[in-house]
Coordinates of C-alpha atoms in Angstrom, one line a residue:
X1 CA 143.5 132.0 66.2
X2 CA 145.8 129.6 68.1
X3 CA 142.9 129.1 70.5
X4 CA 141.3 126.7 68.0
X5 CA 144.5 124.8 67.1
X6 CA 144.3 121.2 68.1
X7 CA 140.6 121.4 69.0
X8 CA 139.2 121.1 65.5
X9 CA 139.6 117.9 63.5
X10 CA 140.3 118.4 59.8
X11 CA 137.7 117.0 57.4
X12 CA 138.3 113.3 57.1
X13 CA 138.2 111.5 53.8
X14 CA 135.4 109.2 54.7
X15 CA 131.6 109.1 54.9
X16 CA 130.5 110.7 58.2
X17 CA 127.4 109.5 60.0
X18 CA 124.4 111.8 60.3
X19 CA 123.3 113.0 63.7
X20 CA 120.4 115.2 64.8
X21 CA 120.8 118.9 65.4
X22 CA 121.2 118.7 69.2
X23 CA 124.6 117.0 68.8
X24 CA 126.0 119.8 66.6
X25 CA 129.7 120.5 67.4
X26 CA 132.5 122.6 65.8
X27 CA 134.5 121.3 62.9
X28 CA 136.3 123.0 60.0
X29 CA 133.1 122.4 57.9
X30 CA 129.8 121.5 59.3
X31 CA 126.7 120.7 57.3
X32 CA 123.2 121.3 58.9
X33 CA 120.5 119.9 56.7
X34 CA 116.7 119.7 56.8
X35 CA 113.6 121.9 56.5
X36 CA 113.1 122.8 60.1
X37 CA 114.7 126.3 60.3
X38 CA 114.2 126.6 64.1
X39 CA 116.2 123.4 64.7
X40 CA 118.9 124.6 62.2
X41 CA 119.3 127.8 64.3
X42 CA 119.5 125.7 67.4
X43 CA 122.3 123.7 65.8
X44 CA 124.2 126.9 65.1
X45 CA 123.6 128.0 68.7
X46 CA 125.1 124.8 70.0
X47 CA 128.2 125.2 67.8
X48 CA 128.6 128.8 68.9
X49 CA 128.2 127.9 72.6
X50 CA 130.9 125.3 72.4
X51 CA 133.3 127.7 70.7
X52 CA 132.6 130.4 73.2
X53 CA 133.5 128.2 76.1
X54 CA 137.1 128.8 75.1
X55 CA 136.8 132.6 74.7
X56 CA 135.4 135.2 72.4
X57 CA 134.7 134.4 68.8
X58 CA 134.0 136.5 65.7
X59 CA 130.8 135.4 63.8
X60 CA 130.2 136.2 60.1
X61 CA 127.1 135.3 58.1
X62 CA 126.7 134.8 54.4
X63 CA 123.6 134.2 52.2
X64 CA 124.3 131.6 49.6
X65 CA 121.4 132.8 47.4
X66 CA 122.8 136.3 47.1
X67 CA 126.5 135.4 47.2
X68 CA 129.2 137.5 45.6
X69 CA 132.3 135.7 44.3
X70 CA 135.1 135.6 46.8
X71 CA 132.9 136.2 49.9
X72 CA 133.7 132.8 51.5
X73 CA 137.4 133.3 51.1
X74 CA 137.1 136.7 52.6
X75 CA 135.0 135.6 55.6
X76 CA 137.4 132.8 56.4
X77 CA 140.5 134.8 56.0
X78 CA 142.7 134.7 59.1
X79 CA 143.5 138.4 58.8
X80 CA 139.9 139.2 59.8
X81 CA 140.0 137.5 63.1
X82 CA 141.6 138.6 66.3
X83 CA 139.8 135.6 67.8
X84 CA 138.5 132.3 66.5
X85 CA 136.1 132.7 63.5
X86 CA 132.7 131.2 62.9
X87 CA 131.1 131.6 59.4
X88 CA 127.5 130.7 59.1
X89 CA 126.2 130.3 55.5
X90 CA 122.5 130.3 55.1
X91 CA 120.1 129.3 52.2
X92 CA 122.3 126.7 50.5
X93 CA 119.1 125.2 49.0
X94 CA 118.9 128.4 46.9
X95 CA 122.7 128.9 46.3
X96 CA 123.9 130.6 43.2
X97 CA 126.6 129.3 40.9
X98 CA 129.3 131.6 42.3
X99 CA 128.8 130.2 45.8
X100 CA 128.8 126.6 44.5
X101 CA 132.2 127.1 42.8
X102 CA 133.8 128.9 45.8
X103 CA 132.4 126.3 48.3
X104 CA 133.7 123.4 46.3
X105 CA 137.1 124.9 46.2
X106 CA 137.0 125.8 49.9
X107 CA 135.9 122.4 51.3
X108 CA 138.7 120.7 49.4
X109 CA 141.2 122.6 51.6
X110 CA 139.3 124.1 54.6
X111 CA 141.0 126.3 57.1
X112 CA 141.5 124.0 60.2
X113 CA 141.2 127.0 62.5
X114 CA 137.9 128.4 61.2
X115 CA 134.5 126.8 61.6
X116 CA 132.2 127.1 58.6
X117 CA 128.5 126.0 59.2
X118 CA 126.5 125.4 56.0
X119 CA 122.7 125.4 56.3
X120 CA 120.8 123.5 53.6
X121 CA 117.0 123.5 53.9
X122 CA 116.4 120.6 51.5
X123 CA 115.9 120.0 47.8
X124 CA 118.3 119.1 45.0
X125 CA 120.1 122.4 44.5
X126 CA 123.7 122.1 45.4
X127 CA 123.7 118.3 45.3
X128 CA 127.3 118.2 44.0
X129 CA 128.5 120.2 47.1
X130 CA 126.4 118.0 49.5
X131 CA 127.8 114.8 47.9
X132 CA 131.3 116.2 48.2
X133 CA 130.8 117.1 51.9
X134 CA 129.4 113.7 52.8
X135 CA 132.0 111.7 50.9
X136 CA 134.7 113.9 52.5
X137 CA 133.5 113.0 56.0
X138 CA 132.2 116.5 57.0
X139 CA 129.8 116.0 60.0
X140 CA 126.2 116.4 59.1
X141 CA 123.4 117.3 61.6
X142 CA 119.8 116.9 60.5
X143 CA 116.8 119.1 61.2
X144 CA 113.8 117.1 60.1
X145 CA 110.4 118.7 59.9
X146 CA 108.3 118.4 63.0
X147 CA 104.7 117.7 62.1
X148 CA 103.3 114.7 63.9
X149 CA 101.6 115.2 67.2
X150 CA 104.0 113.0 69.1
X151 CA 107.0 114.9 67.5
X152 CA 105.5 118.2 68.7
X153 CA 105.1 116.9 72.2
X154 CA 108.6 115.5 72.2
X155 CA 109.9 118.9 71.0
X156 CA 108.1 120.8 73.7
X157 CA 109.4 118.3 76.3
X158 CA 112.9 118.8 75.0
X159 CA 112.6 122.6 75.3
X160 CA 111.8 122.3 79.0
X161 CA 114.6 119.7 79.5
X162 CA 117.0 122.1 77.6
X163 CA 116.0 124.8 80.1
X164 CA 116.4 122.3 83.0
X165 CA 112.8 122.9 84.1
X166 CA 110.4 120.1 85.2
X167 CA 107.2 120.0 83.2
X168 CA 104.7 117.0 83.7
X169 CA 103.5 115.3 80.6
X170 CA 99.9 116.6 81.0
X171 CA 101.2 120.2 81.1
X172 CA 103.2 119.7 77.9
X173 CA 100.2 118.1 76.3
X174 CA 98.0 121.0 77.2
X175 CA 100.6 123.5 75.8
X176 CA 100.8 121.7 72.5
X177 CA 97.0 121.5 72.3
X178 CA 96.9 125.2 72.9
X179 CA 99.6 126.3 70.5
X180 CA 99.0 123.9 67.6
X181 CA 101.6 122.8 65.0
X182 CA 103.8 125.9 64.7
X183 CA 107.1 124.8 66.1
X184 CA 108.4 128.4 66.5
X185 CA 105.3 129.3 68.5
X186 CA 105.7 126.3 70.7
X187 CA 109.4 127.2 71.3
X188 CA 108.3 130.8 72.2
X189 CA 105.6 129.6 74.5
X190 CA 108.1 127.3 76.3
X191 CA 110.5 130.2 76.6
X192 CA 107.9 132.4 78.1
X193 CA 106.8 129.8 80.7
X194 CA 110.4 129.1 81.6
X195 CA 111.0 132.9 82.1
X196 CA 107.8 133.7 83.9
X197 CA 107.0 130.6 86.0
X198 CA 109.0 129.5 89.0
X199 CA 109.4 125.9 89.9
X200 CA 107.5 123.2 88.1
X201 CA 105.7 124.2 84.9
X202 CA 102.3 122.5 85.5
X203 CA 98.9 122.5 83.9
X204 CA 97.9 125.5 86.1
X205 CA 100.8 127.5 84.7
X206 CA 99.9 126.6 81.1
X207 CA 96.2 127.5 81.7
X208 CA 97.3 130.8 83.3
X209 CA 99.2 132.0 80.2
X210 CA 97.3 130.1 77.5
X211 CA 94.0 129.4 79.1
X212 CA 91.8 130.9 76.5
X213 CA 93.5 128.9 73.8
X214 CA 93.6 125.7 75.8
X215 CA 90.0 125.8 76.9
X216 CA 88.8 126.4 73.3
X217 CA 90.6 123.6 71.6
X218 CA 88.8 120.6 70.1
X219 CA 90.8 118.3 72.4
X220 CA 89.5 120.1 75.5
X221 CA 85.9 119.8 74.2
X222 CA 86.5 116.1 73.5
X223 CA 88.0 115.4 76.9
X224 CA 85.1 117.0 78.7
X225 CA 82.5 115.1 76.6
X226 CA 84.2 111.7 76.9
X227 CA 84.4 112.2 80.7
X228 CA 80.7 112.9 80.9
X229 CA 81.1 116.6 82.0
X230 CA 78.2 117.8 80.0
X231 CA 78.1 121.4 81.3
X232 CA 81.8 121.9 80.8
X233 CA 81.7 120.4 77.3
X234 CA 78.8 122.6 76.2
X235 CA 80.4 125.7 77.7
X236 CA 83.7 125.0 75.8
X237 CA 81.9 124.4 72.5
X238 CA 80.0 127.7 72.8
X239 CA 83.1 129.6 73.8
X240 CA 85.0 128.1 70.9
X241 CA 82.3 129.0 68.4
X242 CA 81.9 132.5 69.8
X243 CA 85.6 133.2 69.2
X244 CA 85.5 132.1 65.6
X245 CA 86.7 128.5 65.9
X246 CA 85.7 126.3 62.9
X247 CA 83.4 123.5 64.0
X248 CA 85.1 121.0 61.7
X249 CA 88.2 120.5 63.8
X250 CA 86.1 120.4 66.9
X251 CA 84.0 117.5 65.7
X252 CA 87.2 115.9 64.3
X253 CA 88.8 115.9 67.7
X254 CA 85.8 114.3 69.2
X255 CA 85.8 111.6 66.5
X256 CA 89.5 111.0 67.1
X257 CA 89.0 110.6 70.8
X258 CA 86.2 108.0 70.2
X259 CA 88.4 106.1 67.7
X260 CA 91.2 105.9 70.4
X261 CA 88.7 104.5 72.9
X262 CA 87.5 101.9 70.4
X263 CA 91.1 100.9 69.5
X264 CA 92.2 100.5 73.1
X265 CA 89.0 98.7 74.1
X266 CA 89.2 96.3 71.3
X267 CA 92.8 95.5 72.1
X268 CA 92.2 94.5 75.7
X269 CA 93.7 91.2 76.5
X270 CA 94.9 90.6 72.9
X271 CA 98.5 91.6 73.4
X272 CA 98.4 94.3 70.7
X273 CA 101.3 96.7 70.9
X274 CA 101.0 100.5 71.0
X275 CA 102.8 100.6 67.7
X276 CA 100.1 98.5 66.1
X277 CA 97.5 100.7 67.6
X278 CA 99.2 103.9 66.4
X279 CA 98.9 105.7 69.7
X280 CA 101.3 107.0 72.4
X281 CA 101.5 105.6 76.0
X282 CA 99.8 108.6 77.5
X283 CA 96.9 108.2 75.1
X284 CA 96.5 104.6 76.1
X285 CA 96.6 105.4 79.8
X286 CA 93.9 108.1 79.4
X287 CA 91.8 105.9 77.2
X288 CA 91.8 103.1 79.8
X289 CA 90.6 105.5 82.4
X290 CA 87.9 106.9 80.1
X291 CA 86.7 103.4 79.2
X292 CA 85.4 102.9 82.7
X293 CA 82.4 105.0 81.6
X294 CA 81.9 103.3 78.3
X295 CA 80.8 100.0 76.8
X296 CA 80.4 98.7 73.2
X297 CA 76.8 99.9 73.0
X298 CA 77.3 103.5 74.2
X299 CA 80.5 103.8 72.0
X300 CA 78.4 102.8 69.0
X301 CA 75.8 105.4 69.8
X302 CA 78.4 108.1 70.3
X303 CA 80.1 107.3 66.9
X304 CA 76.7 107.5 65.2
X305 CA 76.0 110.9 66.8
X306 CA 79.4 112.3 65.8
X307 CA 79.2 110.9 62.2
X308 CA 75.8 112.6 61.8
X309 CA 77.2 115.9 63.1
X310 CA 80.2 115.6 60.8
X311 CA 77.9 115.2 57.8
X312 CA 75.7 118.2 58.9
X313 CA 78.7 120.4 59.6
X314 CA 80.2 119.7 56.2
X315 CA 77.1 120.7 54.2
X316 CA 74.0 118.8 55.2
X317 CA 72.8 121.4 57.7
X318 CA 72.4 125.2 57.8
X319 CA 73.2 125.2 61.5
X320 CA 76.6 123.6 61.9
X321 CA 77.0 125.1 65.4
X322 CA 73.8 123.5 66.6
X323 CA 74.8 120.2 65.0
X324 CA 78.1 120.2 66.9
X325 CA 76.5 121.1 70.2
X326 CA 74.0 118.4 69.9
X327 CA 76.6 115.8 69.2
X328 CA 78.8 116.9 72.1
X329 CA 75.8 116.9 74.4
X330 CA 74.8 113.4 73.2
X331 CA 78.3 112.0 73.8
X332 CA 78.6 113.6 77.2
X333 CA 75.3 112.3 78.4
X334 CA 76.1 108.8 77.2
X335 CA 79.3 108.9 79.4
X336 CA 77.5 110.5 82.4

């Protein structure tokens, strides 16, 4: 294992700063923490890729929740490796007592020529080990949950950048609208587009592969209605409802779109920042374009129509689909 000698820095006896998963690099002991499992796997991929630049490595995996005493010592034993060794230990958040004891002993005197990556999904289990690692200076790479819309868009953008493929902001937006909040699904969709599409991954490419899902989303309905495209908006609503889409998120998307218009319109000339508005730059740009069709009176009428539809959909009407379609038609005609 002389190939690793001199390239791995022993665990320092000081507090190490945290960094996000995309900076993960080899060290004798590496802590990867946070609930987003996909990002944790990416951190492991990065460590593995860095090690493989210098030649073949042998990878072992352990499950801390089903750990047998002595397993860590065996996996890191120099006699097992004809090449540098990487040991990935999963499920530290559910570690058993045997693993805790062995891990505490190991991190006190780690093998400087073996890389041990410890994955902790969050929670208080194993706090003593985590505190020991952090106080000892082991590098920690975080994998925070990705839930907010802006975070999902940033993640998808990062996937295309990681693959070194250009993808305009509108195409990324369309893809996230189509897929939803499942990070693994977004990653898979990005991978498919990278694999199957040549050149720039634009809106047309997204529509080709995810057209049905894109065109049936509440955001697509809202965009068409706000832009005054009555026929398109009604067609999208009917398609969404015919494929089993719940009308509640559709009317919610329309209400959200109107709220954004109102925020941006009210902030004109007042020097209000995007942070104060709680919106992204692309949302502001689109809202300013859309506002060319709207004024205070028509926005007020649109809000009333959507509020009425929202109440009817949530119980005041026996025909929620009709209530939704009526609201979408009203909004679209106000903008036309």
